Short mmCIF file of C-alpha atoms in Angstrom, two decimals:
data_model
loop_
_atom_site.label_atom_id
_atom_site.label_comp_id
_atom_site.label_asym_id
_atom_site.label_seq_id
_atom_site.Cartn_x
_atom_site.Cartn_y
_atom_site.Cartn_z
CA UNK S 1 0.00 -0.03 0.08
CA UNK S 2 2.73 2.42 0.91
CA UNK S 3 4.68 1.72 -2.30
CA UNK S 4 1.33 2.55 -4.25
CA UNK S 5 1.02 5.85 -2.46
CA UNK S 6 4.71 6.70 -3.10
CA UNK S 7 4.50 5.86 -6.80
CA UNK S 8 1.40 7.90 -7.03
CA UNK S 9 3.20 10.95 -5.41
CA UNK S 10 6.07 10.53 -7.79
CA UNK S 11 3.70 10.89 -10.81
CA UNK S 12 4.92 13.67 -13.03
CA UNK S 13 1.36 15.32 -13.12
CA UNK S 14 1.01 15.04 -9.25
CA UNK S 15 4.37 16.58 -8.86
CA UNK S 16 3.49 19.40 -11.34
CA UNK S 17 0.34 20.13 -9.46
CA UNK S 18 1.73 19.88 -6.07
CA UNK S 19 4.47 22.22 -7.06
CA UNK S 20 1.96 24.76 -8.54
CA UNK S 21 -0.31 24.54 -5.58
CA UNK S 22 2.45 24.86 -3.04
CA UNK S 23 3.87 28.09 -4.68
CA UNK S 24 0.38 29.74 -5.14
CA UNK S 25 -1.08 28.78 -1.86
CA UNK S 26 2.22 29.75 -0.02
CA UNK S 27 2.10 33.14 -1.90
CA UNK S 28 -1.66 33.77 -1.08
CA UNK S 29 -0.87 32.96 2.63
CA UNK S 30 2.38 35.19 2.78
CA UNK S 31 0.84 38.00 4.80
CA UNK S 32 -1.49 35.79 6.61
CA UNK S 33 1.32 33.75 7.92
CA UNK S 34 3.33 36.79 8.84
CA UNK S 35 0.31 38.17 10.63
CA UNK S 36 -0.37 35.10 12.59
CA UNK S 37 3.47 34.58 13.34
CA UNK S 38 3.95 38.30 14.65
CA UNK S 39 0.78 38.25 16.63
CA UNK S 40 1.84 35.00 18.24
CA UNK S 41 4.94 36.92 19.66
CA UNK S 42 2.64 39.80 21.00
CA UNK S 43 0.12 37.36 22.48
CA UNK S 44 2.77 35.47 24.26
CA UNK S 45 4.28 38.70 25.59
CA UNK S 46 1.26 41.04 26.22
CA UNK S 47 3.12 42.96 28.99
CA UNK S 48 5.58 44.24 26.43
CA UNK S 49 3.18 45.41 23.62
CA UNK S 50 -0.35 45.95 25.28
CA UNK S 51 -0.90 49.20 27.09
CA UNK S 52 -2.00 48.76 30.70
CA UNK S 53 -3.89 52.10 30.43
CA UNK S 54 -6.49 51.94 27.64
CA UNK S 55 -8.15 55.13 26.08
CA UNK S 56 -11.50 55.43 27.82
CA UNK S 57 -14.19 57.87 26.47
CA UNK S 58 -17.24 58.87 28.20
CA UNK S 59 -20.25 60.72 26.93
CA UNK S 60 -23.97 61.36 27.22
CA UNK S 61 -26.42 60.86 24.43
CA UNK S 62 -30.06 61.85 24.35
CA UNK S 63 -32.47 59.08 23.18
CA UNK S 64 -35.76 60.02 21.21
CA UNK S 65 -38.96 58.65 22.82
CA UNK S 66 -39.87 57.07 19.47
CA UNK S 67 -37.75 54.08 20.56
CA UNK S 68 -39.82 53.40 23.67
CA UNK S 69 -43.37 51.99 23.20
CA UNK S 70 -45.88 51.58 25.90
CA UNK S 71 -48.25 48.63 25.18
CA UNK S 72 -50.78 47.21 27.66
CA UNK S 73 -49.27 48.83 30.63
CA UNK S 74 -45.80 47.66 29.73
CA UNK S 75 -42.83 49.42 28.06
CA UNK S 76 -40.96 47.72 25.30
CA UNK S 77 -38.12 48.92 23.02
CA UNK S 78 -37.74 48.89 19.23
CA UNK S 79 -34.44 47.26 19.22
CA UNK S 80 -33.21 47.49 15.66
CA UNK S 81 -33.78 51.31 15.15
CA UNK S 82 -32.39 51.92 18.67
CA UNK S 83 -29.18 49.97 17.96
CA UNK S 84 -28.77 51.88 14.58
CA UNK S 85 -29.14 55.08 16.48
CA UNK S 86 -26.68 54.10 19.07
CA UNK S 87 -24.06 52.99 16.53
CA UNK S 88 -24.69 56.19 14.45
CA UNK S 89 -25.02 59.03 17.00
CA UNK S 90 -22.91 57.26 19.65
CA UNK S 91 -20.20 56.16 17.32
CA UNK S 92 -20.33 52.67 18.52
CA UNK S 93 -18.85 49.65 16.74
CA UNK S 94 -18.70 45.84 17.52
CA UNK S 95 -21.38 43.32 18.15
CA UNK S 96 -24.19 44.40 20.62
CA UNK S 97 -25.11 42.11 23.35
CA UNK S 98 -28.64 41.30 24.35
CA UNK S 99 -30.56 44.16 25.92
CA UNK S 100 -31.11 44.03 29.78
CA UNK S 101 -34.23 46.08 30.61
CA UNK S 102 -36.15 47.03 33.88
CA UNK S 103 -39.20 49.17 33.90
CA UNK S 104 -41.95 50.09 36.45
CA UNK S 105 -45.18 51.54 35.22
CA UNK S 106 -47.82 53.19 37.36
CA UNK S 107 -51.20 54.37 35.85
CA UNK S 108 -49.88 54.24 32.39
CA UNK S 109 -46.65 56.22 33.30
CA UNK S 110 -43.08 55.15 33.49
CA UNK S 111 -41.90 55.65 36.99
CA UNK S 112 -38.61 53.87 36.62
CA UNK S 113 -36.82 52.41 33.71
CA UNK S 114 -33.24 51.17 32.95
CA UNK S 115 -31.85 49.45 29.83
CA UNK S 116 -28.21 48.43 29.35
CA UNK S 117 -26.01 46.58 27.00
CA UNK S 118 -22.52 46.05 25.70
CA UNK S 119 -20.66 46.34 22.41
CA UNK S 120 -17.54 44.19 21.91
CA UNK S 121 -15.13 44.14 18.94
CA UNK S 122 -11.51 43.31 18.53
CA UNK S 123 -9.46 45.43 21.10
CA UNK S 124 -12.77 47.22 21.75
CA UNK S 125 -15.44 47.45 24.38
CA UNK S 126 -18.20 49.89 25.25
CA UNK S 127 -21.14 49.83 27.79
CA UNK S 128 -24.39 51.59 27.22
CA UNK S 129 -26.71 52.41 30.16
CA UNK S 130 -29.97 54.17 29.28
CA UNK S 131 -32.29 55.93 31.99
CA UNK S 132 -35.65 55.53 30.11
CA UNK S 133 -37.12 58.15 32.33
CA UNK S 134 -34.69 60.92 31.46
CA UNK S 135 -34.12 59.34 28.18
CA UNK S 136 -30.41 59.78 28.29
CA UNK S 137 -27.67 57.13 27.53
CA UNK S 138 -24.50 57.08 29.44
CA UNK S 139 -21.84 55.58 27.07
CA UNK S 140 -18.33 54.48 27.98
CA UNK S 141 -16.00 53.32 25.15
CA UNK S 142 -12.85 51.66 25.80
CA UNK S 143 -9.87 51.24 23.18
CA UNK S 144 -7.07 48.89 24.06
CA UNK S 145 -4.77 49.93 21.34
CA UNK S 146 -3.74 48.61 17.80
CA UNK S 147 -1.68 45.60 19.20
CA UNK S 148 -4.85 44.53 21.12
CA UNK S 149 -6.85 44.63 18.02
CA UNK S 150 -4.33 42.40 16.26
CA UNK S 151 -4.24 40.02 19.22
CA UNK S 152 -8.10 39.75 19.29
CA UNK S 153 -8.04 39.05 15.43
CA UNK S 154 -5.49 36.30 15.90
CA UNK S 155 -7.68 34.66 18.41
CA UNK S 156 -10.92 35.40 16.49
CA UNK S 157 -12.24 37.12 19.63
CA UNK S 158 -15.17 39.30 19.07
CA UNK S 159 -14.37 39.26 15.38
CA UNK S 160 -17.66 37.94 13.84
CA UNK S 161 -18.48 34.84 12.10
CA UNK S 162 -16.80 35.82 8.66
CA UNK S 163 -13.44 36.25 10.36
CA UNK S 164 -13.93 32.97 12.21
CA UNK S 165 -14.50 31.20 8.87
CA UNK S 166 -11.36 33.17 7.43
CA UNK S 167 -9.26 31.68 10.33
CA UNK S 168 -10.51 28.12 9.57
CA UNK S 169 -9.87 28.38 5.95
CA UNK S 170 -6.48 29.81 6.37
CA UNK S 171 -5.52 27.03 8.86
CA UNK S 172 -6.74 24.36 6.40
CA UNK S 173 -4.62 26.02 3.42
CA UNK S 174 -1.68 26.01 5.89
CA UNK S 175 -2.12 22.30 6.17
CA UNK S 176 -2.34 21.98 2.46
CA UNK S 177 0.77 23.89 1.93
CA UNK S 178 2.64 21.51 4.41
CA UNK S 179 1.23 18.37 2.65
CA UNK S 180 2.19 19.59 -0.74
CA UNK S 181 5.55 20.39 0.41
CA UNK S 182 5.92 16.83 1.62
CA UNK S 183 4.62 15.58 -1.63
CA UNK S 184 7.50 17.56 -3.43
CA UNK S 185 10.01 15.98 -1.27
CA UNK S 186 8.91 12.28 -1.75
CA UNK S 187 10.82 11.76 -5.12
CA UNK S 188 14.00 13.29 -3.73
CA UNK S 189 15.36 10.43 -1.53
CA UNK S 190 18.13 12.49 0.16
CA UNK S 191 16.14 15.52 0.89
CA UNK S 192 13.10 13.39 1.98
CA UNK S 193 15.30 11.52 4.37
CA UNK S 194 16.88 14.56 5.81
CA UNK S 195 13.45 16.15 6.01
CA UNK S 196 12.12 13.28 8.06
CA UNK S 197 15.40 13.55 10.47
CA UNK S 198 14.47 17.30 10.84
CA UNK S 199 10.86 16.47 11.57
CA UNK S 200 11.71 13.89 14.11
CA UNK S 201 14.17 16.37 15.73
CA UNK S 202 11.66 19.09 15.99
CA UNK S 203 9.04 16.98 17.30
CA UNK S 204 11.30 15.49 20.03
CA UNK S 205 12.42 18.90 21.00
CA UNK S 206 8.72 20.01 21.29
CA UNK S 207 7.91 16.96 23.36
CA UNK S 208 11.00 17.52 25.66
CA UNK S 209 10.12 21.16 26.35
CA UNK S 210 6.49 20.25 27.12
CA UNK S 211 7.50 17.45 29.66
CA UNK S 212 10.25 19.23 31.47
CA UNK S 213 9.83 23.05 30.90
CA UNK S 214 6.19 23.58 31.12
CA UNK S 215 4.98 23.90 34.65
#
């Protein structure tokens, strides 16, 4: 079985396509690999690259009463228009959380009402607290800096579903890049043998570091 696989990998057409794919996939992933490599360093040493004092902005925003609806003695919120208004007028970005709302109505009049939610994005966080009686929103926006943005993108944290798919696809292409490289080495006996030795060496070093250096 191994001979069949080896002979198949040595086929000229297989080698030709492996070489083409190896080159083009590696070039397509050039900046992606550099990005994940460099952010791996900044993630590993956050105390050197991430600021301990993030930039915090606080402001007050008036909320029009059209977003609050009184129905059958209960207050409700027109969520989508309110979120759009907060994003535009409050200059908020990121993904909003679920709204937490408390209200107390007496004789058809709002006596007490509070609404809160968070927005999260890469290297970014904001909290919104709305007093439904005064119709004012207290907004606190925290920016953790450019390196924090890159670190969160590396981890896929608060980066959205599309970016999560981008990470998955990039990882699969990296695996494909490695496998096509192995395919190209198979016909070259000396290079393939030396490659296997370096693979064994690297794997052994990694295992030893894990066993004896990791607490």
